[in-house]
Amino acid sequence: LNTKTTTKHTHAHTHRTATTHKLPAAKSKDDSKAAKLIDTVTHGQAKIDESFPSIGGLTGYVISAKANQGQSTIVYIPHDSSYAFFGNIIDAKGNNISQADHQTHIESKQTMKAYAEIHKMHYVTQGKDAAPHKMYIVMDPNCSYCHLIYKDLNKYVENGQLQIRWIPVGFLRPNSAGKAAAILAGKDQAEMLKNLVLDETKFNMEKEQGGIKELDKADSSKKLVIANAFKQVSENTEFFTKNNLGGTPAIFFIDKSGKNNLLHCINLNYLPESEVQKLYKQ
């Protein structure tokens, strides 16, 4: 199935899971000195999650806040722990080493963590269960890029090649949660899909507004249905926030090309048609 995180790019990125080295407590003199330096520069607010060898004799340390679930980051430290470097490292060929390390040691692990619980989220199924290609897409009903990806992928759904599980969240606009709830308020998958299609076919690109009417919390005749729909949207949005997906659409998929069987999470503003064709074939 499918994934991604908020990067304003127009190309799909492959997030490969590389072998990493866990850092035991005070494994060596170097590690102990590095831990002390990190404690100093973060004022004791960060913990070390793992370490790995990097370019130029540096060791990369993945660190995160002790007190909350904030975004992890990487700090580079030489063997003598004389300094700590946060930022981009570019090699002689122009490759962004820091970005590659972030994808390998942080983003790929976040993807695996999110994917482990994505099946529990509240989604709308579009396409046949027998479709050979499958995706999860986290979407906001008012997201114009979600609308564009819906339009481009729809042809592959209709020809039986792709199934999408749409996970509605609500954060872009004040009425996003109400529209997402309206989608999930259907009595079954068929009705929820009908609601989703309404939102997308009547989407207003100029105003960046989904086509479905916001669910009215004041409608006492459907009190339980409404409460449950908003609860599901809240749980979906919490999943989105907790896993630092950053933006929509967040597309989860497994790459089965060649010898690879890798899980990816892609977060894009928009995929051009050529990339969409590659993506749906994963």
PDB file of C-alpha atoms in Angstrom:
ATOM      1  CA  LEU A   1       0.000   0.000   0.000  1.00  0.00           C
ATOM      2  CA  ASN A   2       1.136   3.607  -0.272  1.00  0.00           C
ATOM      3  CA  THR A   3       2.690   6.647   1.590  1.00  0.00           C
ATOM      4  CA  LYS A   4       4.555  10.036   1.814  1.00  0.00           C
ATOM      5  CA  THR A   5       5.559  13.162   3.894  1.00  0.00           C
ATOM      6  CA  THR A   6       5.217  16.923   3.246  1.00  0.00           C
ATOM      7  CA  THR A   7       7.924  17.960   0.876  1.00  0.00           C
ATOM      8  CA  LYS A   8       7.026  20.469  -1.822  1.00  0.00           C
ATOM      9  CA  HIS A   9       8.470  18.382  -4.617  1.00  0.00           C
ATOM     10  CA  THR A  10       7.127  17.202  -7.953  1.00  0.00           C
ATOM     11  CA  HIS A  11       8.944  13.877  -8.011  1.00  0.00           C
ATOM     12  CA  ALA A  12       8.453  10.749  -6.000  1.00  0.00           C
ATOM     13  CA  HIS A  13      11.306   9.957  -3.633  1.00  0.00           C
ATOM     14  CA  THR A  14      12.423   6.479  -2.700  1.00  0.00           C
ATOM     15  CA  HIS A  15      12.958   6.122   1.015  1.00  0.00           C
ATOM     16  CA  ARG A  16      15.113   3.089   1.512  1.00  0.00           C
ATOM     17  CA  THR A  17      15.579   1.459   4.855  1.00  0.00           C
ATOM     18  CA  ALA A  18      19.294   1.124   5.444  1.00  0.00           C
ATOM     19  CA  THR A  19      21.139  -0.783   8.134  1.00  0.00           C
ATOM     20  CA  THR A  20      21.503   1.407  11.191  1.00  0.00           C
ATOM     21  CA  HIS A  21      23.540   1.060  14.348  1.00  0.00           C
ATOM     22  CA  LYS A  22      21.855   1.452  17.703  1.00  0.00           C
ATOM     23  CA  LEU A  23      23.906   3.369  20.212  1.00  0.00           C
ATOM     24  CA  PRO A  24      24.273   1.489  23.502  1.00  0.00           C
ATOM     25  CA  ALA A  25      24.701   3.610  26.617  1.00  0.00           C
ATOM     26  CA  ALA A  26      28.349   4.698  26.863  1.00  0.00           C
ATOM     27  CA  LYS A  27      29.451   2.022  24.409  1.00  0.00           C
ATOM     28  CA  SER A  28      32.762   3.761  23.853  1.00  0.00           C
ATOM     29  CA  LYS A  29      34.686   6.804  24.953  1.00  0.00           C
ATOM     30  CA  ASP A  30      33.697   8.618  21.751  1.00  0.00           C
ATOM     31  CA  ASP A  31      30.014   7.814  22.223  1.00  0.00           C
ATOM     32  CA  SER A  32      30.130   8.935  25.830  1.00  0.00           C
ATOM     33  CA  LYS A  33      31.758  12.255  24.896  1.00  0.00           C
ATOM     34  CA  ALA A  34      29.255  12.782  22.071  1.00  0.00           C
ATOM     35  CA  ALA A  35      26.355  12.110  24.425  1.00  0.00           C
ATOM     36  CA  LYS A  36      27.741  14.667  26.845  1.00  0.00           C
ATOM     37  CA  LEU A  37      28.123  17.245  24.055  1.00  0.00           C
ATOM     38  CA  ILE A  38      24.563  16.656  22.847  1.00  0.00           C
ATOM     39  CA  ASP A  39      23.316  17.033  26.399  1.00  0.00           C
ATOM     40  CA  THR A  40      25.157  20.356  26.634  1.00  0.00           C
ATOM     41  CA  VAL A  41      23.980  21.866  23.327  1.00  0.00           C
ATOM     42  CA  THR A  42      20.352  20.803  23.886  1.00  0.00           C
ATOM     43  CA  HIS A  43      20.361  21.815  27.571  1.00  0.00           C
ATOM     44  CA  GLY A  44      19.494  18.263  28.527  1.00  0.00           C
ATOM     45  CA  GLN A  45      16.302  18.273  26.467  1.00  0.00           C
ATOM     46  CA  ALA A  46      17.248  15.611  23.875  1.00  0.00           C
ATOM     47  CA  LYS A  47      17.921  11.895  23.857  1.00  0.00           C
ATOM     48  CA  ILE A  48      19.946   9.827  21.372  1.00  0.00           C
ATOM     49  CA  ASP A  49      17.877   7.345  19.371  1.00  0.00           C
ATOM     50  CA  GLU A  50      20.637   5.891  17.184  1.00  0.00           C
ATOM     51  CA  SER A  51      24.013   6.593  15.617  1.00  0.00           C
ATOM     52  CA  PHE A  52      25.545   5.860  12.213  1.00  0.00           C
ATOM     53  CA  PRO A  53      28.844   6.532  10.384  1.00  0.00           C
ATOM     54  CA  SER A  54      28.695   9.480   7.994  1.00  0.00           C
ATOM     55  CA  ILE A  55      30.936  11.332   5.543  1.00  0.00           C
ATOM     56  CA  GLY A  56      34.365  12.718   6.479  1.00  0.00           C
ATOM     57  CA  GLY A  57      34.788  10.679   9.639  1.00  0.00           C
ATOM     58  CA  LEU A  58      31.703  12.218  11.237  1.00  0.00           C
ATOM     59  CA  THR A  59      29.157  10.212  13.186  1.00  0.00           C
ATOM     60  CA  GLY A  60      25.515  11.064  12.764  1.00  0.00           C
ATOM     61  CA  TYR A  61      23.305  10.971  15.845  1.00  0.00           C
ATOM     62  CA  VAL A  62      19.514  10.875  15.538  1.00  0.00           C
ATOM     63  CA  ILE A  63      18.140  12.825  18.473  1.00  0.00           C
ATOM     64  CA  SER A  64      14.627  13.625  19.665  1.00  0.00           C
ATOM     65  CA  ALA A  65      13.045  15.542  22.513  1.00  0.00           C
ATOM     66  CA  LYS A  66      12.735  13.708  25.810  1.00  0.00           C
ATOM     67  CA  ALA A  67       9.496  15.391  26.806  1.00  0.00           C
ATOM     68  CA  ASN A  68       7.276  15.047  23.714  1.00  0.00           C
ATOM     69  CA  GLN A  69       6.806  13.499  20.271  1.00  0.00           C
ATOM     70  CA  GLY A  70       8.453  16.338  18.372  1.00  0.00           C
ATOM     71  CA  GLN A  71      10.292  15.876  15.103  1.00  0.00           C
ATOM     72  CA  SER A  72      13.602  14.008  15.271  1.00  0.00           C
ATOM     73  CA  THR A  73      16.730  15.579  13.830  1.00  0.00           C
ATOM     74  CA  ILE A  74      20.346  14.628  13.100  1.00  0.00           C
ATOM     75  CA  VAL A  75      23.476  16.140  14.626  1.00  0.00           C
ATOM     76  CA  TYR A  76      26.941  15.359  13.243  1.00  0.00           C
ATOM     77  CA  ILE A  77      29.901  15.012  15.611  1.00  0.00           C
ATOM     78  CA  PRO A  78      33.589  14.215  14.904  1.00  0.00           C
ATOM     79  CA  HIS A  79      35.445  11.500  16.813  1.00  0.00           C
ATOM     80  CA  ASP A  80      36.947  13.950  19.283  1.00  0.00           C
ATOM     81  CA  SER A  81      33.515  15.515  19.986  1.00  0.00           C
ATOM     82  CA  SER A  82      35.033  18.975  19.573  1.00  0.00           C
ATOM     83  CA  TYR A  83      31.883  20.366  17.985  1.00  0.00           C
ATOM     84  CA  ALA A  84      28.288  19.489  17.027  1.00  0.00           C
ATOM     85  CA  PHE A  85      26.972  20.343  13.552  1.00  0.00           C
ATOM     86  CA  PHE A  86      23.301  20.779  12.660  1.00  0.00           C
ATOM     87  CA  GLY A  87      22.546  21.494   8.997  1.00  0.00           C
ATOM     88  CA  ASN A  88      23.138  20.420   5.403  1.00  0.00           C
ATOM     89  CA  ILE A  89      26.276  18.575   4.335  1.00  0.00           C
ATOM     90  CA  ILE A  90      26.866  18.681   0.569  1.00  0.00           C
ATOM     91  CA  ASP A  91      29.528  16.451  -0.978  1.00  0.00           C
ATOM     92  CA  ALA A  92      31.812  17.322  -3.918  1.00  0.00           C
ATOM     93  CA  LYS A  93      29.264  15.967  -6.405  1.00  0.00           C
ATOM     94  CA  GLY A  94      26.511  18.169  -5.055  1.00  0.00           C
ATOM     95  CA  ASN A  95      24.695  15.402  -3.206  1.00  0.00           C
ATOM     96  CA  ASN A  96      22.846  16.474  -0.063  1.00  0.00           C
ATOM     97  CA  ILE A  97      24.191  13.963   2.452  1.00  0.00           C
ATOM     98  CA  SER A  98      22.086  15.320   5.306  1.00  0.00           C
ATOM     99  CA  GLN A  99      18.865  14.987   3.325  1.00  0.00           C
ATOM    100  CA  ALA A 100      19.702  11.397   2.374  1.00  0.00           C
ATOM    101  CA  ASP A 101      20.525  10.574   6.005  1.00  0.00           C
ATOM    102  CA  HIS A 102      17.229  12.109   7.126  1.00  0.00           C
ATOM    103  CA  GLN A 103      15.281   9.986   4.652  1.00  0.00           C
ATOM    104  CA  THR A 104      17.108   6.811   5.663  1.00  0.00           C
ATOM    105  CA  HIS A 105      17.306   7.200   9.421  1.00  0.00           C
ATOM    106  CA  ILE A 106      14.194   9.238  10.243  1.00  0.00           C
ATOM    107  CA  GLU A 107      11.564   9.338   7.489  1.00  0.00           C
ATOM    108  CA  SER A 108      11.668   5.625   6.672  1.00  0.00           C
ATOM    109  CA  LYS A 109      11.196   4.716  10.327  1.00  0.00           C
ATOM    110  CA  GLN A 110       8.342   7.193  10.706  1.00  0.00           C
ATOM    111  CA  THR A 111       6.743   5.586   7.672  1.00  0.00           C
ATOM    112  CA  MET A 112       7.002   2.097   9.150  1.00  0.00           C
ATOM    113  CA  LYS A 113       5.555   3.314  12.442  1.00  0.00           C
ATOM    114  CA  ALA A 114       2.639   5.025  10.700  1.00  0.00           C
ATOM    115  CA  TYR A 115       1.985   2.060   8.422  1.00  0.00           C
ATOM    116  CA  ALA A 116       1.765  -0.289  11.397  1.00  0.00           C
ATOM    117  CA  GLU A 117      -1.418   1.469  12.538  1.00  0.00           C
ATOM    118  CA  ILE A 118      -2.806   2.935   9.317  1.00  0.00           C
ATOM    119  CA  HIS A 119      -5.105  -0.075   8.892  1.00  0.00           C
ATOM    120  CA  LYS A 120      -6.953   1.030  12.036  1.00  0.00           C
ATOM    121  CA  MET A 121      -7.844   4.411  10.574  1.00  0.00           C
ATOM    122  CA  HIS A 122     -11.247   5.312   9.150  1.00  0.00           C
ATOM    123  CA  TYR A 123     -11.125   5.241   5.363  1.00  0.00           C
ATOM    124  CA  VAL A 124     -13.216   5.187   2.209  1.00  0.00           C
ATOM    125  CA  THR A 125     -12.443   2.409  -0.243  1.00  0.00           C
ATOM    126  CA  GLN A 126     -12.353   3.285  -3.924  1.00  0.00           C
ATOM    127  CA  GLY A 127     -11.737   0.420  -6.329  1.00  0.00           C
ATOM    128  CA  LYS A 128     -11.882  -3.354  -6.339  1.00  0.00           C
ATOM    129  CA  ASP A 129     -10.340  -5.561  -3.657  1.00  0.00           C
ATOM    130  CA  ALA A 130      -8.865  -7.648  -6.480  1.00  0.00           C
ATOM    131  CA  ALA A 131      -6.898  -4.675  -7.856  1.00  0.00           C
ATOM    132  CA  PRO A 132      -3.185  -5.596  -8.073  1.00  0.00           C
ATOM    133  CA  HIS A 133      -2.031  -2.149  -6.882  1.00  0.00           C
ATOM    134  CA  LYS A 134      -3.158  -0.546  -3.631  1.00  0.00           C
ATOM    135  CA  MET A 135      -2.611   2.738  -1.779  1.00  0.00           C
ATOM    136  CA  TYR A 136      -3.579   4.578   1.359  1.00  0.00           C
ATOM    137  CA  ILE A 137      -3.962   8.327   0.818  1.00  0.00           C
ATOM    138  CA  VAL A 138      -4.472  10.765   3.684  1.00  0.00           C
ATOM    139  CA  MET A 139      -6.551  13.648   2.315  1.00  0.00           C
ATOM    140  CA  ASP A 140      -8.280  16.853   3.386  1.00  0.00           C
ATOM    141  CA  PRO A 141     -11.622  17.537   1.621  1.00  0.00           C
ATOM    142  CA  ASN A 142     -10.411  21.074   0.827  1.00  0.00           C
ATOM    143  CA  CYS A 143      -6.976  20.032  -0.443  1.00  0.00           C
ATOM    144  CA  SER A 144      -6.543  21.020  -4.094  1.00  0.00           C
ATOM    145  CA  TYR A 145      -3.588  18.676  -4.554  1.00  0.00           C
ATOM    146  CA  CYS A 146      -5.632  15.788  -3.170  1.00  0.00           C
ATOM    147  CA  HIS A 147      -8.266  16.690  -5.748  1.00  0.00           C
ATOM    148  CA  LEU A 148      -5.712  16.662  -8.566  1.00  0.00           C
ATOM    149  CA  ILE A 149      -4.291  13.298  -7.537  1.00  0.00           C
ATOM    150  CA  TYR A 150      -7.858  11.957  -7.278  1.00  0.00           C
ATOM    151  CA  LYS A 151      -8.511  12.998 -10.882  1.00  0.00           C
ATOM    152  CA  ASP A 152      -5.263  11.543 -12.204  1.00  0.00           C
ATOM    153  CA  LEU A 153      -5.560   8.224 -10.366  1.00  0.00           C
ATOM    154  CA  ASN A 154      -9.242   7.732 -11.079  1.00  0.00           C
ATOM    155  CA  LYS A 155      -8.607   6.177 -14.495  1.00  0.00           C
ATOM    156  CA  TYR A 156      -6.515   3.430 -12.896  1.00  0.00           C
ATOM    157  CA  VAL A 157      -9.232   2.747 -10.356  1.00  0.00           C
ATOM    158  CA  GLU A 158     -11.829   2.487 -13.094  1.00  0.00           C
ATOM    159  CA  ASN A 159      -9.782   0.021 -15.157  1.00  0.00           C
ATOM    160  CA  GLY A 160      -9.454  -2.285 -12.143  1.00  0.00           C
ATOM    161  CA  GLN A 161      -5.711  -1.827 -11.655  1.00  0.00           C
ATOM    162  CA  LEU A 162      -5.757   0.282  -8.484  1.00  0.00           C
ATOM    163  CA  GLN A 163      -7.576   0.400  -5.142  1.00  0.00           C
ATOM    164  CA  ILE A 164      -7.279   3.496  -2.949  1.00  0.00           C
ATOM    165  CA  ARG A 165      -8.190   3.777   0.715  1.00  0.00           C
ATOM    166  CA  TRP A 166      -8.855   7.470   1.341  1.00  0.00           C
ATOM    167  CA  ILE A 167      -8.348   8.664   4.941  1.00  0.00           C
ATOM    168  CA  PRO A 168     -10.149  12.005   5.465  1.00  0.00           C
ATOM    169  CA  VAL A 169      -8.610  14.463   7.923  1.00  0.00           C
ATOM    170  CA  GLY A 170      -9.636  18.019   8.762  1.00  0.00           C
ATOM    171  CA  PHE A 171      -7.088  20.790   9.242  1.00  0.00           C
ATOM    172  CA  LEU A 172      -6.730  23.001   6.151  1.00  0.00           C
ATOM    173  CA  ARG A 173      -9.809  25.175   6.670  1.00  0.00           C
ATOM    174  CA  PRO A 174     -12.339  25.758   9.467  1.00  0.00           C
ATOM    175  CA  ASN A 175     -14.894  23.611   7.606  1.00  0.00           C
ATOM    176  CA  SER A 176     -12.462  20.810   6.703  1.00  0.00           C
ATOM    177  CA  ALA A 177     -13.409  18.659   9.695  1.00  0.00           C
ATOM    178  CA  GLY A 178     -17.121  19.114   8.920  1.00  0.00           C
ATOM    179  CA  LYS A 179     -16.627  18.095   5.296  1.00  0.00           C
ATOM    180  CA  ALA A 180     -14.476  15.105   6.291  1.00  0.00           C
ATOM    181  CA  ALA A 181     -17.183  14.087   8.764  1.00  0.00           C
ATOM    182  CA  ALA A 182     -19.802  14.394   6.008  1.00  0.00           C
ATOM    183  CA  ILE A 183     -17.789  11.932   3.925  1.00  0.00           C
ATOM    184  CA  LEU A 184     -17.450   9.419   6.758  1.00  0.00           C
ATOM    185  CA  ALA A 185     -21.078   9.770   7.863  1.00  0.00           C
ATOM    186  CA  GLY A 186     -22.245   7.340   5.183  1.00  0.00           C
ATOM    187  CA  LYS A 187     -23.958   4.204   6.484  1.00  0.00           C
ATOM    188  CA  ASP A 188     -21.609   1.916   4.526  1.00  0.00           C
ATOM    189  CA  GLN A 189     -18.644   2.014   2.159  1.00  0.00           C
ATOM    190  CA  ALA A 190     -20.858   2.570  -0.872  1.00  0.00           C
ATOM    191  CA  GLU A 191     -22.436   5.667   0.643  1.00  0.00           C
ATOM    192  CA  MET A 192     -19.108   6.996   1.919  1.00  0.00           C
ATOM    193  CA  LEU A 193     -17.632   6.585  -1.554  1.00  0.00           C
ATOM    194  CA  LYS A 194     -20.602   8.460  -2.986  1.00  0.00           C
ATOM    195  CA  ASN A 195     -19.857  11.287  -0.535  1.00  0.00           C
ATOM    196  CA  LEU A 196     -16.178  11.316  -1.493  1.00  0.00           C
ATOM    197  CA  VAL A 197     -16.978  11.417  -5.209  1.00  0.00           C
ATOM    198  CA  LEU A 198     -19.380  14.324  -4.572  1.00  0.00           C
ATOM    199  CA  ASP A 199     -16.642  16.243  -2.769  1.00  0.00           C
ATOM    200  CA  GLU A 200     -14.207  15.713  -5.636  1.00  0.00           C
ATOM    201  CA  THR A 201     -16.487  16.108  -8.660  1.00  0.00           C
ATOM    202  CA  LYS A 202     -17.838  19.407  -7.340  1.00  0.00           C
ATOM    203  CA  PHE A 203     -14.495  20.627  -6.022  1.00  0.00           C
ATOM    204  CA  ASN A 204     -13.954  24.382  -6.494  1.00  0.00           C
ATOM    205  CA  MET A 205     -10.287  24.899  -7.397  1.00  0.00           C
ATOM    206  CA  GLU A 206     -10.556  28.698  -7.398  1.00  0.00           C
ATOM    207  CA  LYS A 207     -11.821  28.780  -3.803  1.00  0.00           C
ATOM    208  CA  GLU A 208     -10.022  25.560  -2.768  1.00  0.00           C
ATOM    209  CA  GLN A 209     -13.215  24.124  -1.357  1.00  0.00           C
ATOM    210  CA  GLY A 210     -14.486  20.563  -1.518  1.00  0.00           C
ATOM    211  CA  GLY A 211     -17.903  20.028  -3.070  1.00  0.00           C
ATOM    212  CA  ILE A 212     -19.597  18.272  -0.166  1.00  0.00           C
ATOM    213  CA  LYS A 213     -21.628  20.235   2.373  1.00  0.00           C
ATOM    214  CA  GLU A 214     -20.209  20.481   5.873  1.00  0.00           C
ATOM    215  CA  LEU A 215     -21.896  18.122   8.360  1.00  0.00           C
ATOM    216  CA  ASP A 216     -24.174  20.050  10.705  1.00  0.00           C
ATOM    217  CA  LYS A 217     -23.462  19.279  14.360  1.00  0.00           C
ATOM    218  CA  ALA A 218     -26.778  20.858  15.323  1.00  0.00           C
ATOM    219  CA  ASP A 219     -28.840  18.268  13.437  1.00  0.00           C
ATOM    220  CA  SER A 220     -30.418  16.446  16.389  1.00  0.00           C
ATOM    221  CA  SER A 221     -32.057  13.837  14.130  1.00  0.00           C
ATOM    222  CA  LYS A 222     -28.637  12.325  13.408  1.00  0.00           C
ATOM    223  CA  LYS A 223     -26.929  13.042  16.717  1.00  0.00           C
ATOM    224  CA  LEU A 224     -25.153   9.692  17.120  1.00  0.00           C
ATOM    225  CA  VAL A 225     -24.130   9.457  13.458  1.00  0.00           C
ATOM    226  CA  ILE A 226     -22.717  12.980  13.529  1.00  0.00           C
ATOM    227  CA  ALA A 227     -20.854  12.445  16.804  1.00  0.00           C
ATOM    228  CA  ASN A 228     -19.296   9.231  15.494  1.00  0.00           C
ATOM    229  CA  ALA A 229     -18.280  10.829  12.175  1.00  0.00           C
ATOM    230  CA  PHE A 230     -16.530  13.739  13.911  1.00  0.00           C
ATOM    231  CA  LYS A 231     -14.849  11.275  16.296  1.00  0.00           C
ATOM    232  CA  GLN A 232     -13.472   9.322  13.336  1.00  0.00           C
ATOM    233  CA  VAL A 233     -12.175  12.497  11.700  1.00  0.00           C
ATOM    234  CA  SER A 234     -10.508  13.473  14.966  1.00  0.00           C
ATOM    235  CA  GLU A 235      -8.794  10.078  15.197  1.00  0.00           C
ATOM    236  CA  ASN A 236      -7.621  10.304  11.579  1.00  0.00           C
ATOM    237  CA  THR A 237      -6.284  13.817  12.131  1.00  0.00           C
ATOM    238  CA  GLU A 238      -4.508  12.736  15.318  1.00  0.00           C
ATOM    239  CA  PHE A 239      -2.830   9.943  13.326  1.00  0.00           C
ATOM    240  CA  PHE A 240      -1.772  12.504  10.706  1.00  0.00           C
ATOM    241  CA  THR A 241      -0.324  14.866  13.326  1.00  0.00           C
ATOM    242  CA  LYS A 242       1.271  12.257  15.557  1.00  0.00           C
ATOM    243  CA  ASN A 243       3.191  10.738  12.663  1.00  0.00           C
ATOM    244  CA  ASN A 244       4.436  14.127  11.411  1.00  0.00           C
ATOM    245  CA  LEU A 245       2.986  13.613   7.939  1.00  0.00           C
ATOM    246  CA  GLY A 246       3.078  17.366   7.515  1.00  0.00           C
ATOM    247  CA  GLY A 247       0.725  17.853   4.569  1.00  0.00           C
ATOM    248  CA  THR A 248      -1.725  16.256   2.194  1.00  0.00           C
ATOM    249  CA  PRO A 249      -1.900  14.156   0.139  1.00  0.00           C
ATOM    250  CA  ALA A 250       0.183  11.676   2.137  1.00  0.00           C
ATOM    251  CA  ILE A 251       0.468   8.581  -0.026  1.00  0.00           C
ATOM    252  CA  PHE A 252       1.488   5.195   1.397  1.00  0.00           C
ATOM    253  CA  PHE A 253       2.631   2.427  -0.935  1.00  0.00           C
ATOM    254  CA  ILE A 254       4.880  -0.618  -1.139  1.00  0.00           C
ATOM    255  CA  ASP A 255       7.403  -0.637  -3.946  1.00  0.00           C
ATOM    256  CA  LYS A 256       7.586  -4.165  -5.363  1.00  0.00           C
ATOM    257  CA  SER A 257       9.677  -3.284  -8.395  1.00  0.00           C
ATOM    258  CA  GLY A 258      12.682  -5.482  -9.113  1.00  0.00           C
ATOM    259  CA  LYS A 259      14.110  -7.057  -5.971  1.00  0.00           C
ATOM    260  CA  ASN A 260      12.708  -4.331  -3.717  1.00  0.00           C
ATOM    261  CA  ASN A 261       9.782  -4.679  -1.369  1.00  0.00           C
ATOM    262  CA  LEU A 262      10.025  -1.318   0.358  1.00  0.00           C
ATOM    263  CA  LEU A 263       7.442   0.775   2.138  1.00  0.00           C
ATOM    264  CA  HIS A 264       7.337   4.470   1.216  1.00  0.00           C
ATOM    265  CA  CYS A 265       5.466   7.523   2.393  1.00  0.00           C
ATOM    266  CA  ILE A 266       5.310  10.329  -0.161  1.00  0.00           C
ATOM    267  CA  ASN A 267       3.982  13.756   0.632  1.00  0.00           C
ATOM    268  CA  LEU A 268       3.628  15.850  -2.482  1.00  0.00           C
ATOM    269  CA  ASN A 269       1.968  19.003  -3.664  1.00  0.00           C
ATOM    270  CA  TYR A 270       1.235  17.336  -6.955  1.00  0.00           C
ATOM    271  CA  LEU A 271       2.487  14.481  -9.105  1.00  0.00           C
ATOM    272  CA  PRO A 272       2.821  15.143 -12.836  1.00  0.00           C
ATOM    273  CA  GLU A 273       1.155  12.595 -15.110  1.00  0.00           C
ATOM    274  CA  SER A 274       4.429  10.804 -15.910  1.00  0.00           C
ATOM    275  CA  GLU A 275       5.070  10.238 -12.204  1.00  0.00           C
ATOM    276  CA  VAL A 276       1.476   9.192 -11.568  1.00  0.00           C
ATOM    277  CA  GLN A 277       1.848   6.441 -14.163  1.00  0.00           C
ATOM    278  CA  LYS A 278       4.966   5.163 -12.375  1.00  0.00           C
ATOM    279  CA  LEU A 279       3.346   5.435  -8.965  1.00  0.00           C
ATOM    280  CA  TYR A 280       0.198   3.473  -9.683  1.00  0.00           C
ATOM    281  CA  LYS A 281       2.286   0.594 -11.019  1.00  0.00           C
ATOM    282  CA  GLN A 282       4.078   0.129  -7.669  1.00  0.00           C
TER     283      GLN A 282
END
